[in-house]
Short mmCIF file of C-alpha atoms and ligand atoms in Angstrom, two decimals:
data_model
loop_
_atom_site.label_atom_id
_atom_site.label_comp_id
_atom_site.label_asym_id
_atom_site.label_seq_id
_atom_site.Cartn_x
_atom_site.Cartn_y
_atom_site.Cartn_z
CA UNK R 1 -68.27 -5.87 -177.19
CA UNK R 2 -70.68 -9.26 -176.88
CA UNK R 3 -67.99 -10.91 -174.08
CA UNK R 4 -68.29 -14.74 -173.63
CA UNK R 5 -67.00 -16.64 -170.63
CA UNK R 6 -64.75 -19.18 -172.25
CA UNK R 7 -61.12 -19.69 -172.85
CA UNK R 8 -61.39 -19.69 -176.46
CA UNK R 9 -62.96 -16.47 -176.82
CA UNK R 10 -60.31 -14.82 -174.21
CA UNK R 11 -57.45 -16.13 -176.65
CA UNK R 12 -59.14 -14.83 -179.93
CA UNK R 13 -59.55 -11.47 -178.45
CA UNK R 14 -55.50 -11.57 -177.67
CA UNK R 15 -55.25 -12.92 -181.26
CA UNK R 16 -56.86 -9.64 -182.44
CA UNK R 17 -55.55 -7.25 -180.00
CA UNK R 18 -53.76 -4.70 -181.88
CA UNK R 19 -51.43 -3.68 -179.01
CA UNK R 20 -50.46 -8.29 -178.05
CA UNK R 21 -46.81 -7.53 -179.17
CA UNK R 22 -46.18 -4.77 -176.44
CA UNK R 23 -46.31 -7.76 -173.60
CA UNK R 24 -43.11 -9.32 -175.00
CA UNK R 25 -41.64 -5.96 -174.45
CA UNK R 26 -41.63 -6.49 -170.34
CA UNK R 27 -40.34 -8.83 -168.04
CA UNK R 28 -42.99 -11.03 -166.96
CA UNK R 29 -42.51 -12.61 -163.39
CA UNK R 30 -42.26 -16.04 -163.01
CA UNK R 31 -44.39 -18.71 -160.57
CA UNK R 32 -43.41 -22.69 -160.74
CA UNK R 33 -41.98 -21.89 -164.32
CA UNK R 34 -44.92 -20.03 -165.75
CA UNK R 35 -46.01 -15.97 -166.62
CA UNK R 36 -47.51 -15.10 -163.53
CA UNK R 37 -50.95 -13.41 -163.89
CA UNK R 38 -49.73 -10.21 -162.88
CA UNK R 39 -53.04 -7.69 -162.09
CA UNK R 40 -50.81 -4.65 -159.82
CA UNK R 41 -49.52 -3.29 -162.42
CA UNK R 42 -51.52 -0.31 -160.76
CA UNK R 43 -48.90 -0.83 -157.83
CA UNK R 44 -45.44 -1.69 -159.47
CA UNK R 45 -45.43 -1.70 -162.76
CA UNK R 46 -43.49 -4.17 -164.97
CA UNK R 47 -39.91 -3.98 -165.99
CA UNK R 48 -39.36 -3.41 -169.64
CA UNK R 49 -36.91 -5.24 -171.32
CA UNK R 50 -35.02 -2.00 -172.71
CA UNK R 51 -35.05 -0.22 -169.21
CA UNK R 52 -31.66 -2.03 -168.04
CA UNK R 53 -29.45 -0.42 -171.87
CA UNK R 54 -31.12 2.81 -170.49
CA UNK R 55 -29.21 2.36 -167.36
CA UNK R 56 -26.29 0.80 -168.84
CA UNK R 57 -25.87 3.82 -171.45
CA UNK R 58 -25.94 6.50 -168.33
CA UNK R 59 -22.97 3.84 -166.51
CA UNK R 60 -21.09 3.71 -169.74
CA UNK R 61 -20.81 7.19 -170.13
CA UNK R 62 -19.95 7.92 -166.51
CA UNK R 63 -17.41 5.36 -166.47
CA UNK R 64 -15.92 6.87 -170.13
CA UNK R 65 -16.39 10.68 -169.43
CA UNK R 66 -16.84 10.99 -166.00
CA UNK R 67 -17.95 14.59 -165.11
CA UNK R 68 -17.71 15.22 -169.10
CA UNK R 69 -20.67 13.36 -169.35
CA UNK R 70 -22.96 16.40 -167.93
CA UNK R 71 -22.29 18.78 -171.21
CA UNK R 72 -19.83 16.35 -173.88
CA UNK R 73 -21.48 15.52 -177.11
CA UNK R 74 -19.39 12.01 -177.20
CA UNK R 75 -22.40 11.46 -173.94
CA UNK R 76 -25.82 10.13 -175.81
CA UNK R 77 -27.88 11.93 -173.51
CA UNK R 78 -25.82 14.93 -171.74
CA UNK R 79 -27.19 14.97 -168.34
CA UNK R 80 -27.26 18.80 -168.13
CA UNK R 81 -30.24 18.08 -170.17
CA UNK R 82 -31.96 14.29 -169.27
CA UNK R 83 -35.43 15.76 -168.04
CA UNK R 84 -36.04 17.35 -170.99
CA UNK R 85 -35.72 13.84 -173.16
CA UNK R 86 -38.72 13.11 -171.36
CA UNK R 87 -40.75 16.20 -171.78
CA UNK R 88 -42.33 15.30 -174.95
CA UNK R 89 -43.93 11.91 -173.82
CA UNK R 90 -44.54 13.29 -170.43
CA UNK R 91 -46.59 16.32 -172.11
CA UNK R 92 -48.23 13.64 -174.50
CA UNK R 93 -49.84 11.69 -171.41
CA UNK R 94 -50.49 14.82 -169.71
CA UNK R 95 -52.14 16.70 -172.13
CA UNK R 96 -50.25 19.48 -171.26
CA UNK R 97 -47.39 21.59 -173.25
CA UNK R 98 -44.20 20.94 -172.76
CA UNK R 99 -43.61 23.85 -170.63
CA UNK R 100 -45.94 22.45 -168.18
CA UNK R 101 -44.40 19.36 -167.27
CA UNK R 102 -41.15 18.32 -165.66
CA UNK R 103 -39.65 15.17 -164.11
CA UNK R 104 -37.85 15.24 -161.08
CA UNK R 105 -38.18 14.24 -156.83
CA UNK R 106 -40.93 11.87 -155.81
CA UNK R 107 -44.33 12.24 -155.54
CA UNK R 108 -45.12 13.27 -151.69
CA UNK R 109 -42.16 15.81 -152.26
CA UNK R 110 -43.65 17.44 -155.55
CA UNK R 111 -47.08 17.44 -153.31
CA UNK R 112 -45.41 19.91 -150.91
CA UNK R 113 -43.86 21.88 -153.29
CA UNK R 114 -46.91 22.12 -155.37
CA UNK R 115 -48.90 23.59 -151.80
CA UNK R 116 -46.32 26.11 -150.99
CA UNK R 117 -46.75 27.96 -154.43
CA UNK R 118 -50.57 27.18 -154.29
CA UNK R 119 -52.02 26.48 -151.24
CA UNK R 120 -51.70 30.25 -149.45
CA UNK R 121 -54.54 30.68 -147.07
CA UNK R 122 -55.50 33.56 -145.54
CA UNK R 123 -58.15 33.91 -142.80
CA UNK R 124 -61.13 34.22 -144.71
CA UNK R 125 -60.07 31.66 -147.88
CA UNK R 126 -58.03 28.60 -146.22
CA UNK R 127 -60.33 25.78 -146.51
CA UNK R 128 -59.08 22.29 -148.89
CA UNK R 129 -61.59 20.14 -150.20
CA UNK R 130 -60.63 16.35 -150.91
CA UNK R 131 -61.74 12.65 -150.98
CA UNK R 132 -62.27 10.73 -147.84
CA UNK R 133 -59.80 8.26 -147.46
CA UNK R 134 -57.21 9.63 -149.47
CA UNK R 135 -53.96 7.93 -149.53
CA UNK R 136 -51.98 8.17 -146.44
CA UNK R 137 -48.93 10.09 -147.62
CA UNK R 138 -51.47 12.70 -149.22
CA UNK R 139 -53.16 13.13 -146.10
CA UNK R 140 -49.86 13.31 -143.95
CA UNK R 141 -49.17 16.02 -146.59
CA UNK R 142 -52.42 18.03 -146.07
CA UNK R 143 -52.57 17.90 -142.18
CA UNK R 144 -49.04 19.18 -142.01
CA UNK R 145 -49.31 22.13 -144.74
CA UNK R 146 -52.53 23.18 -142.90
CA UNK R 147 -50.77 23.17 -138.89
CA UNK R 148 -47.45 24.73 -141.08
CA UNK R 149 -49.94 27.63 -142.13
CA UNK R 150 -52.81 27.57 -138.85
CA UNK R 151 -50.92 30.78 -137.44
CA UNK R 152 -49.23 33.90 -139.03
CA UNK R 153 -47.38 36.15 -137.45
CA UNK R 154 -48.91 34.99 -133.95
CA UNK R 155 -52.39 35.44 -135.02
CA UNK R 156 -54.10 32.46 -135.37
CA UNK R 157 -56.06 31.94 -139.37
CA UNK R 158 -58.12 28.92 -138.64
CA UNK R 159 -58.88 25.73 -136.92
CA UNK R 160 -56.88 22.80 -138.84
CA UNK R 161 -59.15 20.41 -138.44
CA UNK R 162 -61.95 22.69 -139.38
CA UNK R 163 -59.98 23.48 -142.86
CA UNK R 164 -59.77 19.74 -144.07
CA UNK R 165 -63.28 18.98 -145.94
CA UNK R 166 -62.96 15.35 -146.57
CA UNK R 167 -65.65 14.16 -149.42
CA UNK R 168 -67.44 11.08 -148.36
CA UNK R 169 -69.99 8.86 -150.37
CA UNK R 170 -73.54 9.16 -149.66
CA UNK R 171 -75.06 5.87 -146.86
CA UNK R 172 -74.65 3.33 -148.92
CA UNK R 173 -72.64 4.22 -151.60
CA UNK R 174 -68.61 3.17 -152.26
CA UNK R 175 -68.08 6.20 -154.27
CA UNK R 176 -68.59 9.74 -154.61
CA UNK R 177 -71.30 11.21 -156.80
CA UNK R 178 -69.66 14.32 -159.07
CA UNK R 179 -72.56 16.01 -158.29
CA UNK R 180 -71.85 16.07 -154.54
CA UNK R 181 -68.68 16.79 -155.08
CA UNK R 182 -69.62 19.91 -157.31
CA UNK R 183 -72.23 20.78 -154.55
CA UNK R 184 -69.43 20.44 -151.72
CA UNK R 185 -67.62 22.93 -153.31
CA UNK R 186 -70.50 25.35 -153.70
CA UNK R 187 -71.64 25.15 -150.50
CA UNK R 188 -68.10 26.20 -149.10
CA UNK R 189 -67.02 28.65 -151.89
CA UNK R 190 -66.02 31.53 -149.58
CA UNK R 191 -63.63 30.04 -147.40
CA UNK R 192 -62.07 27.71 -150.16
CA UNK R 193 -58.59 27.90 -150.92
CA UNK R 194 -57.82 24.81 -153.08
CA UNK R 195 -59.23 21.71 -154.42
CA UNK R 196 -56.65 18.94 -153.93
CA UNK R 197 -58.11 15.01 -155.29
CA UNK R 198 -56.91 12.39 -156.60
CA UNK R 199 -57.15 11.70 -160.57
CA UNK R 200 -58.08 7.89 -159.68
CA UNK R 201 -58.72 6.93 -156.40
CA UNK R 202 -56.19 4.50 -155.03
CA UNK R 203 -58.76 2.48 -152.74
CA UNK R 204 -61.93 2.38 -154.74
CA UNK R 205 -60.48 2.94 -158.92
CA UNK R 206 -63.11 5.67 -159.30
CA UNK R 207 -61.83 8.21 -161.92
CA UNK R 208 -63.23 11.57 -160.89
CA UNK R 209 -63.93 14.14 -163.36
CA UNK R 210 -60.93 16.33 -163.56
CA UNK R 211 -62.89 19.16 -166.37
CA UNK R 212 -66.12 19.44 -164.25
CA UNK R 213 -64.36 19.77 -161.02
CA UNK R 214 -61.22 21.98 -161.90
CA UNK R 215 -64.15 24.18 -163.70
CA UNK R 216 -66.57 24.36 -160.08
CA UNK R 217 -63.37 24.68 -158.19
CA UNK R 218 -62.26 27.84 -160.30
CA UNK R 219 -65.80 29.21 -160.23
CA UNK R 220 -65.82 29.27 -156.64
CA UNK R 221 -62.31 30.73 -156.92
CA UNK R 222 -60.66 27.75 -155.80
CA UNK R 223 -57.31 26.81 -157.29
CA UNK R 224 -57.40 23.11 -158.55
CA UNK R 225 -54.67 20.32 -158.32
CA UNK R 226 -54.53 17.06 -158.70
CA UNK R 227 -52.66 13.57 -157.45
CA UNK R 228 -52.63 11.74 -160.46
CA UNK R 229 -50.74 8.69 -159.10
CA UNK R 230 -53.38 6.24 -160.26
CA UNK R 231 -54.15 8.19 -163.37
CA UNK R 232 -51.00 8.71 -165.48
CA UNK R 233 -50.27 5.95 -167.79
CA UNK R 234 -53.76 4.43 -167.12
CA UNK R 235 -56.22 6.95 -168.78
CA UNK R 236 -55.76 9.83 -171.01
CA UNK R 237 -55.60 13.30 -169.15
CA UNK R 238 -56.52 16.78 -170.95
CA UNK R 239 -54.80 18.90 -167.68
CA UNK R 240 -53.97 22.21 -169.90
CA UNK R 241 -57.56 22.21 -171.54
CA UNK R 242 -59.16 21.23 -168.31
CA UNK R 243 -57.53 24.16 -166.51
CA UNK R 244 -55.65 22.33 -163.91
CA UNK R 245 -53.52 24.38 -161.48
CA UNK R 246 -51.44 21.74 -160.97
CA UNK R 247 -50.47 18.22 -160.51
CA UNK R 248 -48.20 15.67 -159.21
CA UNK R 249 -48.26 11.63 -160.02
CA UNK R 250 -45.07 9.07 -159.74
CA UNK R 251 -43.73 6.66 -162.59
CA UNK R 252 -43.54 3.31 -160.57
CA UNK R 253 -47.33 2.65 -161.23
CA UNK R 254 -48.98 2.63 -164.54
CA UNK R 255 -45.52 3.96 -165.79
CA UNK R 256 -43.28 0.90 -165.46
CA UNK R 257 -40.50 2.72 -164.40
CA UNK R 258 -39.11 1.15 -161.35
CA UNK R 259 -39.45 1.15 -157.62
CA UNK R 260 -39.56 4.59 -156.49
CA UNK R 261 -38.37 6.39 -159.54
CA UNK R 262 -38.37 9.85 -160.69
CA UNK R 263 -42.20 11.85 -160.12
CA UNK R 264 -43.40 14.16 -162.03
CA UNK R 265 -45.39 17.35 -161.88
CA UNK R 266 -47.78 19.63 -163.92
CA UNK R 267 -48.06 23.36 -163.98
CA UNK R 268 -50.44 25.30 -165.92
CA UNK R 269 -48.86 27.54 -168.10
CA UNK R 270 -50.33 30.59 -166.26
CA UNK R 271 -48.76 29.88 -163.90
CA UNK R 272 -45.43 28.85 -164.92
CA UNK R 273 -45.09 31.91 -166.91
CA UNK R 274 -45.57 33.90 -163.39
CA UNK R 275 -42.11 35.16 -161.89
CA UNK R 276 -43.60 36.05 -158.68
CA UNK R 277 -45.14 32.94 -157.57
CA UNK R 278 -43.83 32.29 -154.12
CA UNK R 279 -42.34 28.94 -154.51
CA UNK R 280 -39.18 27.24 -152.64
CA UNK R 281 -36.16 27.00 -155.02
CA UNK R 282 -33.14 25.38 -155.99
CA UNK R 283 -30.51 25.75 -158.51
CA UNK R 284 -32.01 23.75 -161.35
CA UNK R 285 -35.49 26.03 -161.34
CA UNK R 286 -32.76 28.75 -162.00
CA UNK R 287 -32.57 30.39 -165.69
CA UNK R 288 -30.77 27.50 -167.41
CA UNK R 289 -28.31 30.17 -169.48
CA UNK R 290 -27.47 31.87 -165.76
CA UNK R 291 -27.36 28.84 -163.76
CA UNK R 292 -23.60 28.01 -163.76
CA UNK R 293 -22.52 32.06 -162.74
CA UNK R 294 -23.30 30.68 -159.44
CA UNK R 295 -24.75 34.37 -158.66
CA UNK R 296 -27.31 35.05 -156.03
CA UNK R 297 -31.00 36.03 -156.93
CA UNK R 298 -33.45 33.16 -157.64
CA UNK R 299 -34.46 34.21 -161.47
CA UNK R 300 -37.23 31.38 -162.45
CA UNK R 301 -37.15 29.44 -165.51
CA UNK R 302 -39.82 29.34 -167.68
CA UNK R 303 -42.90 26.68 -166.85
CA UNK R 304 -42.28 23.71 -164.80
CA UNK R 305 -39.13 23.31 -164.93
CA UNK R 306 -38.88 26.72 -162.79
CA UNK R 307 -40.02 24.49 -159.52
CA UNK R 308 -36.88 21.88 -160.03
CA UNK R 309 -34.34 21.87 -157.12
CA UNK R 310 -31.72 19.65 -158.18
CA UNK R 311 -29.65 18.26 -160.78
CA UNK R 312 -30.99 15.29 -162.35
CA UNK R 313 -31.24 11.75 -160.88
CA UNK R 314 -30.23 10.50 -164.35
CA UNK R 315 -30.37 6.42 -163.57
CA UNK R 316 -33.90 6.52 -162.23
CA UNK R 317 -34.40 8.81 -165.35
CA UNK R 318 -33.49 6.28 -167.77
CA UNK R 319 -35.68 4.14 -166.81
CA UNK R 320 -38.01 6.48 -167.03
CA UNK R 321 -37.22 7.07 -170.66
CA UNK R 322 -37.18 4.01 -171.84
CA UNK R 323 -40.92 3.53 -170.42
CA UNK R 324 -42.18 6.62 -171.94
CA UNK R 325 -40.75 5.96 -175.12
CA UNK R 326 -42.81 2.70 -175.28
CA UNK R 327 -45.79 4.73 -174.18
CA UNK R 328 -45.91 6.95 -176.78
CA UNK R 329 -45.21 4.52 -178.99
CA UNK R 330 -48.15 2.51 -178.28
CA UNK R 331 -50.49 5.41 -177.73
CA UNK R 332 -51.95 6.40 -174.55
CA UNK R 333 -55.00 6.58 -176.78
CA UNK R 334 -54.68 2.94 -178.07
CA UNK R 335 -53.72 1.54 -174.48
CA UNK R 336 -57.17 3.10 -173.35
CA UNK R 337 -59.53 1.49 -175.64
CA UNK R 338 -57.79 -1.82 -175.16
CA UNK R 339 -57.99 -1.13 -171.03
CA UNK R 340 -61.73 -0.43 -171.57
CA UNK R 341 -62.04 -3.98 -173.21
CA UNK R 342 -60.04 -5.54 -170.61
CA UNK R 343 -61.11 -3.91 -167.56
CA UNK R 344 -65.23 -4.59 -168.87
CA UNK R 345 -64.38 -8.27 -169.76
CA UNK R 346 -62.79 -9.06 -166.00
CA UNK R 347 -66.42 -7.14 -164.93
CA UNK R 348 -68.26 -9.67 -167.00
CA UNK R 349 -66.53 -12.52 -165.84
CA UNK R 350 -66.91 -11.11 -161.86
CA UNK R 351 -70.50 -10.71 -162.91
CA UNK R 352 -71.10 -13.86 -164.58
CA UNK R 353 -69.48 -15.80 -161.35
CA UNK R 354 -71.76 -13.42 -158.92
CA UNK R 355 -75.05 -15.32 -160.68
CA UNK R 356 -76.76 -16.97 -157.83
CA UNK R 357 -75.95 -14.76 -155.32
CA UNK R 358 -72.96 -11.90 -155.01
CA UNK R 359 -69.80 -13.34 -153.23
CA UNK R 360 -67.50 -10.62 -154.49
CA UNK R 361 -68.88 -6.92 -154.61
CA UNK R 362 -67.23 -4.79 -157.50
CA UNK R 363 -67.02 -1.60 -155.17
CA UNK R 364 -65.43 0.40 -158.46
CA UNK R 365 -68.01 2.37 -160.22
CA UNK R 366 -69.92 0.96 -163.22
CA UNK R 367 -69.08 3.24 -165.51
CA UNK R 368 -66.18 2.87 -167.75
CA UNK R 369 -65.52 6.30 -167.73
CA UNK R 370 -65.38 6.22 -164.34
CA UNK R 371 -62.71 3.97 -163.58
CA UNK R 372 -59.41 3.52 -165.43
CA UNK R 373 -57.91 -0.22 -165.32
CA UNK R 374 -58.38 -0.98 -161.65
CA UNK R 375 -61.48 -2.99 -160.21
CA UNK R 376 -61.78 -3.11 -156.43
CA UNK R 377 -63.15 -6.27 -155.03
CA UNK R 378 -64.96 -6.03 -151.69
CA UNK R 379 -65.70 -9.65 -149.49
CA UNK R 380 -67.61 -10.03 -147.27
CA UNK R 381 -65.59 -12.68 -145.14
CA UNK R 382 -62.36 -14.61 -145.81
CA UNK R 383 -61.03 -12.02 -148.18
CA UNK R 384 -56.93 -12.47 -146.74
CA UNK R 385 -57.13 -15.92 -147.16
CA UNK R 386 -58.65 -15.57 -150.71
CA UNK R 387 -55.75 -13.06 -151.28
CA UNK R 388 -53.22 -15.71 -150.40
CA UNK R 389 -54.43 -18.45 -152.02
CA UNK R 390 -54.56 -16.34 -155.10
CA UNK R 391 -50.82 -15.66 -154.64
CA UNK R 392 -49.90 -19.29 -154.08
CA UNK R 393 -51.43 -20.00 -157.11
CA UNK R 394 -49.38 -17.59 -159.26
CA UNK R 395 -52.10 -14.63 -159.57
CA UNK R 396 -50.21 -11.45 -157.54
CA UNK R 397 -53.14 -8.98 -156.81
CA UNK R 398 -53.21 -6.26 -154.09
CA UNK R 399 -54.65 -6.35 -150.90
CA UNK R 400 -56.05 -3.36 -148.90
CA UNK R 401 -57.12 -3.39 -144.96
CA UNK R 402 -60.13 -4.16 -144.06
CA UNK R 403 -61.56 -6.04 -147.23
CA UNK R 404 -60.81 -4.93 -150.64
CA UNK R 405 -58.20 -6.89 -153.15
CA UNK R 406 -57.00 -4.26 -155.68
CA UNK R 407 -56.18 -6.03 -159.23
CA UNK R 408 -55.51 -4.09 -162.33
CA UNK R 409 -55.44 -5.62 -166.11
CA UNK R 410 -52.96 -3.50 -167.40
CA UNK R 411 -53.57 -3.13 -171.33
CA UNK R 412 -49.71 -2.41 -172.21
CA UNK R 413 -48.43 -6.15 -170.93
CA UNK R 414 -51.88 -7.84 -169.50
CA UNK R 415 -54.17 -9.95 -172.02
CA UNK R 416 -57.29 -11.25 -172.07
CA UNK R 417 -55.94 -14.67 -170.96
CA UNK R 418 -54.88 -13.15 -168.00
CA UNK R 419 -58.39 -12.23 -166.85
CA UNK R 420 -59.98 -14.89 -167.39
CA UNK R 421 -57.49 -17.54 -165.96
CA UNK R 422 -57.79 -15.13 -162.92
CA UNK R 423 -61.33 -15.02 -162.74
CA UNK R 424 -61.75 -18.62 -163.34
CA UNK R 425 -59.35 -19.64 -160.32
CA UNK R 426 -61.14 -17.25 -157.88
CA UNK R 427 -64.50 -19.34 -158.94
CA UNK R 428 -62.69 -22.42 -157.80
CA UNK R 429 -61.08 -21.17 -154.91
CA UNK R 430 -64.34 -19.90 -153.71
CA UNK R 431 -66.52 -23.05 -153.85
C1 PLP C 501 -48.58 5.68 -154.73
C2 PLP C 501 -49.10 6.95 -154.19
C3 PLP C 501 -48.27 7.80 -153.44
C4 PLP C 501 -46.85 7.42 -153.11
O1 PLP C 501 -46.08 8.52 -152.76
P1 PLP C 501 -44.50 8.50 -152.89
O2 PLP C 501 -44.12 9.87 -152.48
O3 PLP C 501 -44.17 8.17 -154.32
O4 PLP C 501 -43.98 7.44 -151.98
C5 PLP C 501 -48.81 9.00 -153.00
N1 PLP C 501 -50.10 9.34 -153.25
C6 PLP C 501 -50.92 8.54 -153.97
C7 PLP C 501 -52.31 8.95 -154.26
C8 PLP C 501 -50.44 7.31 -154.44
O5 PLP C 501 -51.26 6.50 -155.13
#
């Protein structure tokens, strides 16, 4: 698209936008009376307007039915069954079958789950490869699964620290090359255990490439997973073609649906159909037609759903619902062209106010399909004080130690208006 910096052609390309109506569908937040211009949608996403009869529904029918309202057809969604209302859309965005995807815990809990059926080192293969700089809880979750399995049986494997291979980009560079990160996994192939990245990296917005990776890692007999926090809802994912082992992500970010609600994870069919995979269980993983003889002997369901402990947490699910239902309504397809639009016209405007010397480096990668809807904006000095002047002005972006402000234009509820009143108010604030 031929982008122009002006107001007028920011408002025609909301006029056009096929997907403008889905923004009256949320909640937008307000500053002195007006929409603020929200850009972290990439951090909590917006509330749609149909979440709270979601909720209300699963109150109604535990105030009218009470424990009744697990199996009783007079519930509208038995909760016996709520994850699997959200199978289809789940398996729509994950590019996955149905039997590969479930909803359930949060994300740093799914991670751990996901690395005791999948991460199994043994002296020789114990090595995990992954990004530099990976978010905090996914690093907590590493370091601990790789002290949890240094020694066995009083013998000591390996060296922890020696078993962590952290990616980093090349002197220079804010991102990682794919062919570096293909070449890091060659070069430690026989002592590799598992590839664990993130889909989208939380700190820089680089997308990585999921097929090319999950295909090295498995050639180097590697098993593959990924965090796909910043990458569900935000760009469309292929995980059963690609191969994926598995995956984990959380619904508060691109997802809309609510401050620490329900996670969700992906298991490759292989997998999933595997009865001996060690895993650790609970009574929901348990064959759904056996569950309630309450008789010992873990027998696994089928897929996914074979890793669930728990009943459902059906309020945080409903939310969930009602956000997914808008998703697949709108297309994760759709909501990706529009993002690409979006996403490249903030770029232009960054660029166009960078003439005459950079003030605000675009650390996210060029590419557009190497990024999803995040850009990462690296200053040089003052960049706290930017970040708060931005808020007091109405504009609620992200900001990240040392330097970087985060901001996302999310396609379902952001428009092109957005961007450029954002852009234009950083150009005053900064002269
Ligand atoms: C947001 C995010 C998390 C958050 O983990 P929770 O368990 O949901 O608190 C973890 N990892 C990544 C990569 C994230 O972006």
């Amino acid at each position: 698209m031929q982008y122009q910096n002006t107001i007028s052609f920011a408002l025609n390309c909301d006029k056009n936008d096929p997907l403008k109506s889905y923004r009256d569908q949320f909640h937008i937040p307000q500053h002195n009376g007006q929409d603020c211009i929200y850009l972290v949608g990439n951090s909590l996403g917006l509330q749609p307007k149909s979440t709270r009869s979601y909720i209300e529904q699963e109150l109604k029918d535990w105030q009218d039915l009470g424990v009744e309202g697990h199996f009783d057809e007079r519930a509208t969604r038995p909760w016996f069954h709520y994850h699997k209302f959200l199978k289809s859309h789940l398996a729509k965005l994950a590019g996955a079958k149905e039997m590969e995807v479930v909803s359930m815990n949060s994300l740093t809990t799914n991670l751990h789950l996901m690395m005791v059926s999948f991460y199994r080192p043994t002296a020789k293969r114990f090595k995990i490869i992954t990004e530099a700089g990976a978010f905090p809880s996914d690093q907590y979750a590493l370091e601990t699964q790789l002290h949890f399995h240094a020694n066995k049986g009083g013998e000591r494997l390996f060296e922890p620290e020696e078993a962590l291979v952290e990616l980093k980009p090349r002197t220079g560079e804010e991102t990682l090359r794919t062919e570096d990160i293909l070449a890091a996994i060659d070069e430690h192939k026989d002592q590799l255990a598992l590839v664990m990245m993130a889909g989208v990296q939380y700190y820089t917005g680089q997308l990585f490439n999921i097929q090319e990776i999950t295909k090295k890692g498995h050639e180097c007999g590697a098993l593959v997973g990924f965090d796909l926090a910043h990458a569900f809802g935000n760009i469309p994912l292929n995980l059963h073609g690609d191969g994926v082992d598995f995956a984990v992500w959380c619904s508060y970010k691109y997802l809309n649906s609510g401050p620490g609600s329900v996670s969700g994870v992906f298991v490759h069919e292989r997998h999933g159909s595997n009865p001996d995979l060690p895993r650790f269980a609970g009574w929901w993983g348990h064959d759904e037609s056996k569950r309630f003889q309450m008789k010992k002997g873990f027998i696994p369901m089928a897929g996914a759903d074979a890793w669930q402990l728990s009943n459902v947490n059906v309020l945080p699910s409903a939310a969930h619902l009602a956000s997914l239902e808008i998703f697949s309504e709108a297309g994760i397809e759709n909501l990706r062209q529009k993002s690409i639009l979006l996403t490249g016209f903030m770029e232009f405007l960054l660029n166009d106010l960078n003439r005459g010397g950079e003030k605000i480096k675009i650390i996210t990668p060029r590419d557009p399909d190497q990024r999803g809807a995040q850009l990462s904006l690296c200053l040089s000095t003052g960049g706290k004080d930017l970040f708060n002047q931005l808020g007091e002005n109405g504009i609620i972006a992200d900001w990240r130690e040392p330097n970087v402000i985060r901001v996302a234009a999310v396609p379902m509820y952001n428009s092109f208006e957005d961007v450029w009143k954002f852009v234009e108010k950083l150009k005053k604030l900064l002269s």
